C-alpha positions as protocol buffer text, in pm:
chain_id: "A"
residue {
  index: 1
  type: MET
  ca { x: 0 y: 0 z: 0 }
}
residue {
  index: 2
  type: PHE
  ca { x: 284 y: 236 z: 87 }
}
residue {
  index: 3
  type: SER
  ca { x: 446 y: 186 z: -254 }
}
residue {
  index: 4
  type: LEU
  ca { x: 118 y: 264 z: -428 }
}
residue {
  index: 5
  type: LEU
  ca { x: 75 y: 590 z: -235 }
}
residue {
  index: 6
  type: TYR
  ca { x: 442 y: 679 z: -279 }
}
residue {
  index: 7
  type: GLY
  ca { x: 417 y: 620 z: -655 }
}
residue {
  index: 8
  type: PHE
  ca { x: 107 y: 839 z: -672 }
}
residue {
  index: 9
  type: TRP
  ca { x: 279 y: 1111 z: -467 }
}
residue {
  index: 10
  type: GLN
  ca { x: 583 y: 1103 z: -699 }
}
residue {
  index: 11
  type: LYS
  ca { x: 367 y: 1131 z: -1009 }
}
residue {
  index: 12
  type: VAL
  ca { x: 168 y: 1424 z: -871 }
}
residue {
  index: 13
  type: PHE
  ca { x: 470 y: 1619 z: -752 }
}
residue {
  index: 14
  type: GLU
  ca { x: 730 y: 1530 z: -1014 }
}
residue {
  index: 15
  type: ARG
  ca { x: 906 y: 1821 z: -1179 }
}
residue {
  index: 16
  type: VAL
  ca { x: 857 y: 1833 z: -1551 }
}
residue {
  index: 17
  type: GLU
  ca { x: 1181 y: 1909 z: -1735 }
}
residue {
  index: 18
  type: TYR
  ca { x: 1190 y: 2096 z: -2065 }
}
residue {
  index: 19
  type: ARG
  ca { x: 1487 y: 2140 z: -2296 }
}
residue {
  index: 20
  type: VAL
  ca { x: 1525 y: 2476 z: -2467 }
}
residue {
  index: 21
  type: LEU
  ca { x: 1770 y: 2509 z: -2755 }
}
residue {
  index: 22
  type: ILE
  ca { x: 1920 y: 2859 z: -2785 }
}
residue {
  index: 23
  type: LEU
  ca { x: 2022 y: 2923 z: -3145 }
}
residue {
  index: 24
  type: GLY
  ca { x: 2130 y: 3217 z: -3359 }
}
residue {
  index: 25
  type: ILE
  ca { x: 2427 y: 3333 z: -3561 }
}
residue {
  index: 26
  type: ASP
  ca { x: 2749 y: 3436 z: -3389 }
}
residue {
  index: 27
  type: SER
  ca { x: 2764 y: 3746 z: -3166 }
}
residue {
  index: 28
  type: VAL
  ca { x: 2389 y: 3804 z: -3139 }
}
residue {
  index: 29
  type: GLY
  ca { x: 2386 y: 3766 z: -2760 }
}
residue {
  index: 30
  type: LYS
  ca { x: 2288 y: 3402 z: -2705 }
}
residue {
  index: 31
  type: THR
  ca { x: 2528 y: 3346 z: -2417 }
}
residue {
  index: 32
  type: THR
  ca { x: 2451 y: 3688 z: -2269 }
}
residue {
  index: 33
  type: LEU
  ca { x: 2084 y: 3588 z: -2280 }
}
residue {
  index: 34
  type: LEU
  ca { x: 2162 y: 3259 z: -2107 }
}
residue {
  index: 35
  type: GLU
  ca { x: 2360 y: 3439 z: -1838 }
}
residue {
  index: 36
  type: ARG
  ca { x: 2073 y: 3686 z: -1790 }
}
residue {
  index: 37
  type: ILE
  ca { x: 1832 y: 3394 z: -1746 }
}
residue {
  index: 38
  type: LYS
  ca { x: 2067 y: 3254 z: -1482 }
}
residue {
  index: 39
  type: VAL
  ca { x: 2067 y: 3591 z: -1302 }
}
residue {
  index: 40
  type: ASP
  ca { x: 1686 y: 3614 z: -1323 }
}
residue {
  index: 41
  type: TYR
  ca { x: 1656 y: 3268 z: -1169 }
}
residue {
  index: 42
  type: LYS
  ca { x: 1918 y: 3353 z: -906 }
}
residue {
  index: 43
  type: LEU
  ca { x: 2182 y: 3102 z: -1007 }
}
residue {
  index: 44
  type: SER
  ca { x: 2506 y: 3203 z: -842 }
}
residue {
  index: 45
  type: ALA
  ca { x: 2728 y: 3077 z: -1123 }
}
residue {
  index: 46
  type: SER
  ca { x: 2647 y: 3342 z: -1381 }
}
residue {
  index: 47
  type: LEU
  ca { x: 2905 y: 3542 z: -1576 }
}
residue {
  index: 48
  type: ARG
  ca { x: 2928 y: 3918 z: -1608 }
}
residue {
  index: 49
  type: PRO
  ca { x: 2871 y: 4029 z: -1968 }
}
residue {
  index: 50
  type: SER
  ca { x: 3233 y: 4148 z: -1991 }
}
residue {
  index: 51
  type: ALA
  ca { x: 3355 y: 3795 z: -1910 }
}
residue {
  index: 52
  type: ILE
  ca { x: 3156 y: 3622 z: -2186 }
}
residue {
  index: 53
  type: LEU
  ca { x: 3356 y: 3473 z: -2472 }
}
residue {
  index: 54
  type: PRO
  ca { x: 3228 y: 3336 z: -2804 }
}
residue {
  index: 55
  type: THR
  ca { x: 3079 y: 2991 z: -2755 }
}
residue {
  index: 56
  type: VAL
  ca { x: 3273 y: 2708 z: -2910 }
}
residue {
  index: 57
  type: GLY
  ca { x: 3048 y: 2408 z: -2879 }
}
residue {
  index: 58
  type: LEU
  ca { x: 2783 y: 2421 z: -2609 }
}
residue {
  index: 59
  type: ASN
  ca { x: 2690 y: 2596 z: -2284 }
}
residue {
  index: 60
  type: ILE
  ca { x: 2434 y: 2430 z: -2058 }
}
residue {
  index: 61
  type: ALA
  ca { x: 2233 y: 2578 z: -1773 }
}
residue {
  index: 62
  type: ARG
  ca { x: 1964 y: 2424 z: -1555 }
}
residue {
  index: 63
  type: VAL
  ca { x: 1716 y: 2654 z: -1387 }
}
residue {
  index: 64
  type: GLU
  ca { x: 1426 y: 2585 z: -1154 }
}
residue {
  index: 65
  type: ASP
  ca { x: 1105 y: 2769 z: -1226 }
}
residue {
  index: 66
  type: PRO
  ca { x: 811 y: 2720 z: -987 }
}
residue {
  index: 67
  type: ALA
  ca { x: 628 y: 2547 z: -1273 }
}
residue {
  index: 68
  type: CYS
  ca { x: 906 y: 2322 z: -1407 }
}
residue {
  index: 69
  type: ARG
  ca { x: 1277 y: 2260 z: -1454 }
}
residue {
  index: 70
  type: LEU
  ca { x: 1439 y: 2412 z: -1763 }
}
residue {
  index: 71
  type: VAL
  ca { x: 1756 y: 2295 z: -1932 }
}
residue {
  index: 72
  type: PHE
  ca { x: 1900 y: 2550 z: -2174 }
}
residue {
  index: 73
  type: TRP
  ca { x: 2144 y: 2443 z: -2445 }
}
residue {
  index: 74
  type: ASP
  ca { x: 2328 y: 2744 z: -2590 }
}
residue {
  index: 75
  type: LEU
  ca { x: 2498 y: 2637 z: -2914 }
}
residue {
  index: 76
  type: GLY
  ca { x: 2779 y: 2829 z: -3082 }
}
residue {
  index: 77
  type: GLY
  ca { x: 2661 y: 3035 z: -3378 }
}
residue {
  index: 78
  type: GLN
  ca { x: 2971 y: 3055 z: -3596 }
}
residue {
  index: 79
  type: ALA
  ca { x: 2911 y: 2921 z: -3947 }
}
residue {
  index: 80
  type: GLY
  ca { x: 3140 y: 2623 z: -3888 }
}
residue {
  index: 81
  type: LEU
  ca { x: 2953 y: 2522 z: -3572 }
}
residue {
  index: 82
  type: ARG
  ca { x: 2602 y: 2539 z: -3715 }
}
residue {
  index: 83
  type: SER
  ca { x: 2649 y: 2201 z: -3879 }
}
residue {
  index: 84
  type: ILE
  ca { x: 2613 y: 2034 z: -3536 }
}
residue {
  index: 85
  type: TRP
  ca { x: 2287 y: 2207 z: -3446 }
}
residue {
  index: 86
  type: ASP
  ca { x: 2070 y: 1938 z: -3604 }
}
residue {
  index: 87
  type: LYS
  ca { x: 2218 y: 1679 z: -3366 }
}
residue {
  index: 88
  type: TYR
  ca { x: 2022 y: 1851 z: -3086 }
}
residue {
  index: 89
  type: TYR
  ca { x: 1690 y: 1910 z: -3262 }
}
residue {
  index: 90
  type: ARG
  ca { x: 1519 y: 1583 z: -3167 }
}
residue {
  index: 91
  type: GLU
  ca { x: 1580 y: 1646 z: -2798 }
}
residue {
  index: 92
  type: ALA
  ca { x: 1453 y: 2006 z: -2800 }
}
residue {
  index: 93
  type: ASP
  ca { x: 1115 y: 2091 z: -2650 }
}
residue {
  index: 94
  type: SER
  ca { x: 1138 y: 2447 z: -2783 }
}
residue {
  index: 95
  type: ILE
  ca { x: 1365 y: 2679 z: -2978 }
}
residue {
  index: 96
  type: LEU
  ca { x: 1480 y: 3019 z: -2855 }
}
residue {
  index: 97
  type: PHE
  ca { x: 1627 y: 3186 z: -3165 }
}
residue {
  index: 98
  type: VAL
  ca { x: 1817 y: 3508 z: -3096 }
}
residue {
  index: 99
  type: VAL
  ca { x: 1844 y: 3786 z: -3356 }
}
residue {
  index: 100
  type: ASP
  ca { x: 2063 y: 4097 z: -3325 }
}
residue {
  index: 101
  type: CYS
  ca { x: 1827 y: 4379 z: -3425 }
}
residue {
  index: 102
  type: PHE
  ca { x: 2101 y: 4640 z: -3422 }
}
residue {
  index: 103
  type: GLU
  ca { x: 2255 y: 4569 z: -3764 }
}
residue {
  index: 104
  type: GLU
  ca { x: 2052 y: 4515 z: -4081 }
}
residue {
  index: 105
  type: ALA
  ca { x: 2305 y: 4279 z: -4242 }
}
residue {
  index: 106
  type: ARG
  ca { x: 2298 y: 4058 z: -3932 }
}
residue {
  index: 107
  type: ILE
  ca { x: 1918 y: 4048 z: -3940 }
}
residue {
  index: 108
  type: ALA
  ca { x: 1918 y: 3926 z: -4300 }
}
residue {
  index: 109
  type: GLU
  ca { x: 2175 y: 3657 z: -4221 }
}
residue {
  index: 110
  type: SER
  ca { x: 1979 y: 3553 z: -3911 }
}
residue {
  index: 111
  type: LEU
  ca { x: 1659 y: 3512 z: -4111 }
}
residue {
  index: 112
  type: GLU
  ca { x: 1838 y: 3290 z: -4363 }
}
residue {
  index: 113
  type: VAL
  ca { x: 1974 y: 3072 z: -4081 }
}
residue {
  index: 114
  type: LEU
  ca { x: 1634 y: 3065 z: -3908 }
}
residue {
  index: 115
  type: GLU
  ca { x: 1472 y: 2952 z: -4232 }
}
residue {
  index: 116
  type: GLU
  ca { x: 1727 y: 2674 z: -4268 }
}
residue {
  index: 117
  type: CYS
  ca { x: 1670 y: 2559 z: -3908 }
}
residue {
  index: 118
  type: LEU
  ca { x: 1294 y: 2559 z: -3927 }
}
residue {
  index: 119
  type: SER
  ca { x: 1295 y: 2360 z: -4250 }
}
residue {
  index: 120
  type: ASN
  ca { x: 1439 y: 2060 z: -4061 }
}
residue {
  index: 121
  type: ASN
  ca { x: 1173 y: 1792 z: -4011 }
}
residue {
  index: 122
  type: ASP
  ca { x: 1288 y: 1727 z: -3654 }
}
residue {
  index: 123
  type: LEU
  ca { x: 1164 y: 2074 z: -3558 }
}
residue {
  index: 124
  type: VAL
  ca { x: 818 y: 2057 z: -3716 }
}
residue {
  index: 125
  type: GLY
  ca { x: 565 y: 2150 z: -3450 }
}
residue {
  index: 126
  type: VAL
  ca { x: 828 y: 2257 z: -3195 }
}
residue {
  index: 127
  type: PRO
  ca { x: 741 y: 2594 z: -3033 }
}
residue {
  index: 128
  type: VAL
  ca { x: 966 y: 2877 z: -3150 }
}
residue {
  index: 129
  type: LEU
  ca { x: 1042 y: 3203 z: -2973 }
}
residue {
  index: 130
  type: VAL
  ca { x: 1239 y: 3454 z: -3178 }
}
residue {
  index: 131
  type: PHE
  ca { x: 1405 y: 3697 z: -2937 }
}
residue {
  index: 132
  type: ALA
  ca { x: 1471 y: 4034 z: -3105 }
}
residue {
  index: 133
  type: ASN
  ca { x: 1778 y: 4120 z: -2899 }
}
residue {
  index: 134
  type: LYS
  ca { x: 1965 y: 4446 z: -2848 }
}
residue {
  index: 135
  type: GLN
  ca { x: 1649 y: 4657 z: -2843 }
}
residue {
  index: 136
  type: ASP
  ca { x: 1840 y: 4888 z: -2610 }
}
residue {
  index: 137
  type: GLN
  ca { x: 2067 y: 4970 z: -2909 }
}
residue {
  index: 138
  type: ALA
  ca { x: 1829 y: 4919 z: -3201 }
}
residue {
  index: 139
  type: ARG
  ca { x: 1756 y: 5284 z: -3279 }
}
residue {
  index: 140
  type: GLY
  ca { x: 1864 y: 5241 z: -3640 }
}
residue {
  index: 141
  type: GLY
  ca { x: 1792 y: 4870 z: -3649 }
}
residue {
  index: 142
  type: SER
  ca { x: 1473 y: 4673 z: -3660 }
}
residue {
  index: 143
  type: SER
  ca { x: 1188 y: 4683 z: -3411 }
}
residue {
  index: 144
  type: THR
  ca { x: 1030 y: 4368 z: -3279 }
}
residue {
  index: 145
  type: GLU
  ca { x: 720 y: 4432 z: -3490 }
}
residue {
  index: 146
  type: ALA
  ca { x: 922 y: 4487 z: -3807 }
}
residue {
  index: 147
  type: LEU
  ca { x: 1118 y: 4167 z: -3746 }
}
residue {
  index: 148
  type: GLY
  ca { x: 795 y: 3975 z: -3688 }
}
residue {
  index: 149
  type: SER
  ca { x: 654 y: 4108 z: -4015 }
}
residue {
  index: 150
  type: ARG
  ca { x: 964 y: 4003 z: -4207 }
}
residue {
  index: 151
  type: ILE
  ca { x: 946 y: 3654 z: -4059 }
}
residue {
  index: 152
  type: MET
  ca { x: 578 y: 3619 z: -4147 }
}
residue {
  index: 153
  type: ASP
  ca { x: 634 y: 3757 z: -4499 }
}
residue {
  index: 154
  type: ARG
  ca { x: 892 y: 3484 z: -4559 }
}
residue {
  index: 155
  type: GLY
  ca { x: 656 y: 3217 z: -4427 }
}
residue {
  index: 156
  type: LEU
  ca { x: 913 y: 3094 z: -4178 }
}
residue {
  index: 157
  type: PHE
  ca { x: 654 y: 2976 z: -3925 }
}
residue {
  index: 158
  type: GLU
  ca { x: 466 y: 2766 z: -4180 }
}
residue {
  index: 159
  type: ASN
  ca { x: 532 y: 2439 z: -3991 }
}
residue {
  index: 160
  type: HIS
  ca { x: 529 y: 2601 z: -3648 }
}
residue {
  index: 161
  type: SER
  ca { x: 183 y: 2693 z: -3529 }
}
residue {
  index: 162
  type: ILE
  ca { x: 324 y: 2782 z: -3188 }
}
residue {
  index: 163
  type: HIS
  ca { x: 551 y: 3081 z: -3237 }
}
residue {
  index: 164
  type: HIS
  ca { x: 616 y: 3425 z: -3097 }
}
residue {
  index: 165
  type: VAL
  ca { x: 847 y: 3717 z: -3164 }
}
residue {
  index: 166
  type: ALA
  ca { x: 949 y: 3907 z: -2852 }
}
residue {
  index: 167
  type: GLY
  ca { x: 1187 y: 4195 z: -2809 }
}
residue {
  index: 168
  type: GLY
  ca { x: 1422 y: 4288 z: -2534 }
}
residue {
  index: 169
  type: SER
  ca { x: 1780 y: 4318 z: -2427 }
}
residue {
  index: 170
  type: ALA
  ca { x: 1985 y: 4034 z: -2286 }
}
residue {
  index: 171
  type: PHE
  ca { x: 2237 y: 4290 z: -2162 }
}
residue {
  index: 172
  type: GLU
  ca { x: 1984 y: 4515 z: -1985 }
}
residue {
  index: 173
  type: GLY
  ca { x: 1751 y: 4228 z: -1897 }
}
residue {
  index: 174
  type: PHE
  ca { x: 1419 y: 4359 z: -2020 }
}
residue {
  index: 175
  type: GLY
  ca { x: 1197 y: 4115 z: -2207 }
}
residue {
  index: 176
  type: VAL
  ca { x: 1400 y: 3810 z: -2101 }
}
residue {
  index: 177
  type: ARG
  ca { x: 1181 y: 3675 z: -1823 }
}
residue {
  index: 178
  type: GLU
  ca { x: 867 y: 3738 z: -2030 }
}
residue {
  index: 179
  type: GLY
  ca { x: 1014 y: 3534 z: -2315 }
}
residue {
  index: 180
  type: VAL
  ca { x: 1104 y: 3245 z: -2084 }
}
residue {
  index: 181
  type: GLN
  ca { x: 756 y: 3254 z: -1929 }
}
residue {
  index: 182
  type: TRP
  ca { x: 600 y: 3236 z: -2276 }
}
residue {
  index: 183
  type: LEU
  ca { x: 809 y: 2927 z: -2353 }
}
residue {
  index: 184
  type: ILE
  ca { x: 707 y: 2761 z: -2026 }
}
residue {
  index: 185
  type: LYS
  ca { x: 341 y: 2835 z: -2092 }
}
residue {
  index: 186
  type: VAL
  ca { x: 340 y: 2688 z: -2442 }
}
residue {
  index: 187
  type: MET
  ca { x: 547 y: 2384 z: -2347 }
}
residue {
  index: 188
  type: LYS
  ca { x: 313 y: 2308 z: -2056 }
}
residue {
  index: 189
  type: THR
  ca { x: 0 y: 2371 z: -2262 }
}
residue {
  index: 190
  type: ASN
  ca { x: 118 y: 2141 z: -2536 }
}
residue {
  index: 191
  type: GLN
  ca { x: 246 y: 1882 z: -2290 }
}
residue {
  index: 192
  type: ILE
  ca { x: 582 y: 1867 z: -2461 }
}
residue {
  index: 193
  type: LYS
  ca { x: 749 y: 1666 z: -2194 }
}
residue {
  index: 194
  type: VAL
  ca { x: 1076 y: 1482 z: -2163 }
}
């Protein structure tokens, strides 16, 4: 009888774990975003922005939200490293794609890479959050709304009914928690569970 009750208790109170893949071209602020998430969730092992180096390979962070456990995989965005991204797609419960909205040429390159990613069959149906980063600097760049329009015009979300474009600044911190909360909500709603 005890084992039956214990099993029920475990099932009711188990922590759901979701894997979030952080993607984007090089130098768009993926690791800064990850470090900001760690600060927001009060992880002591976060880096100051000045200490962040380009990612070669993978950075991993686990954070505890009241609703679930999140595992973030931050993959390097240099052209030579993008070839390994697809090795992680099947394990991803959502995609957090970071775009630098400060420079027009970087936006165009990001949209090409996003299109390539989202065309992979392993990501069909996976929720996608595009984070329009560097809004604190984007005076001459692209607004969140303009980026969203460009993405929709290209039909990039065709196989992704669950998508959102959110703006903010990984450096300043605004928009980050809201983006993470959106991901949690859609992953829970769609019961995308490890």
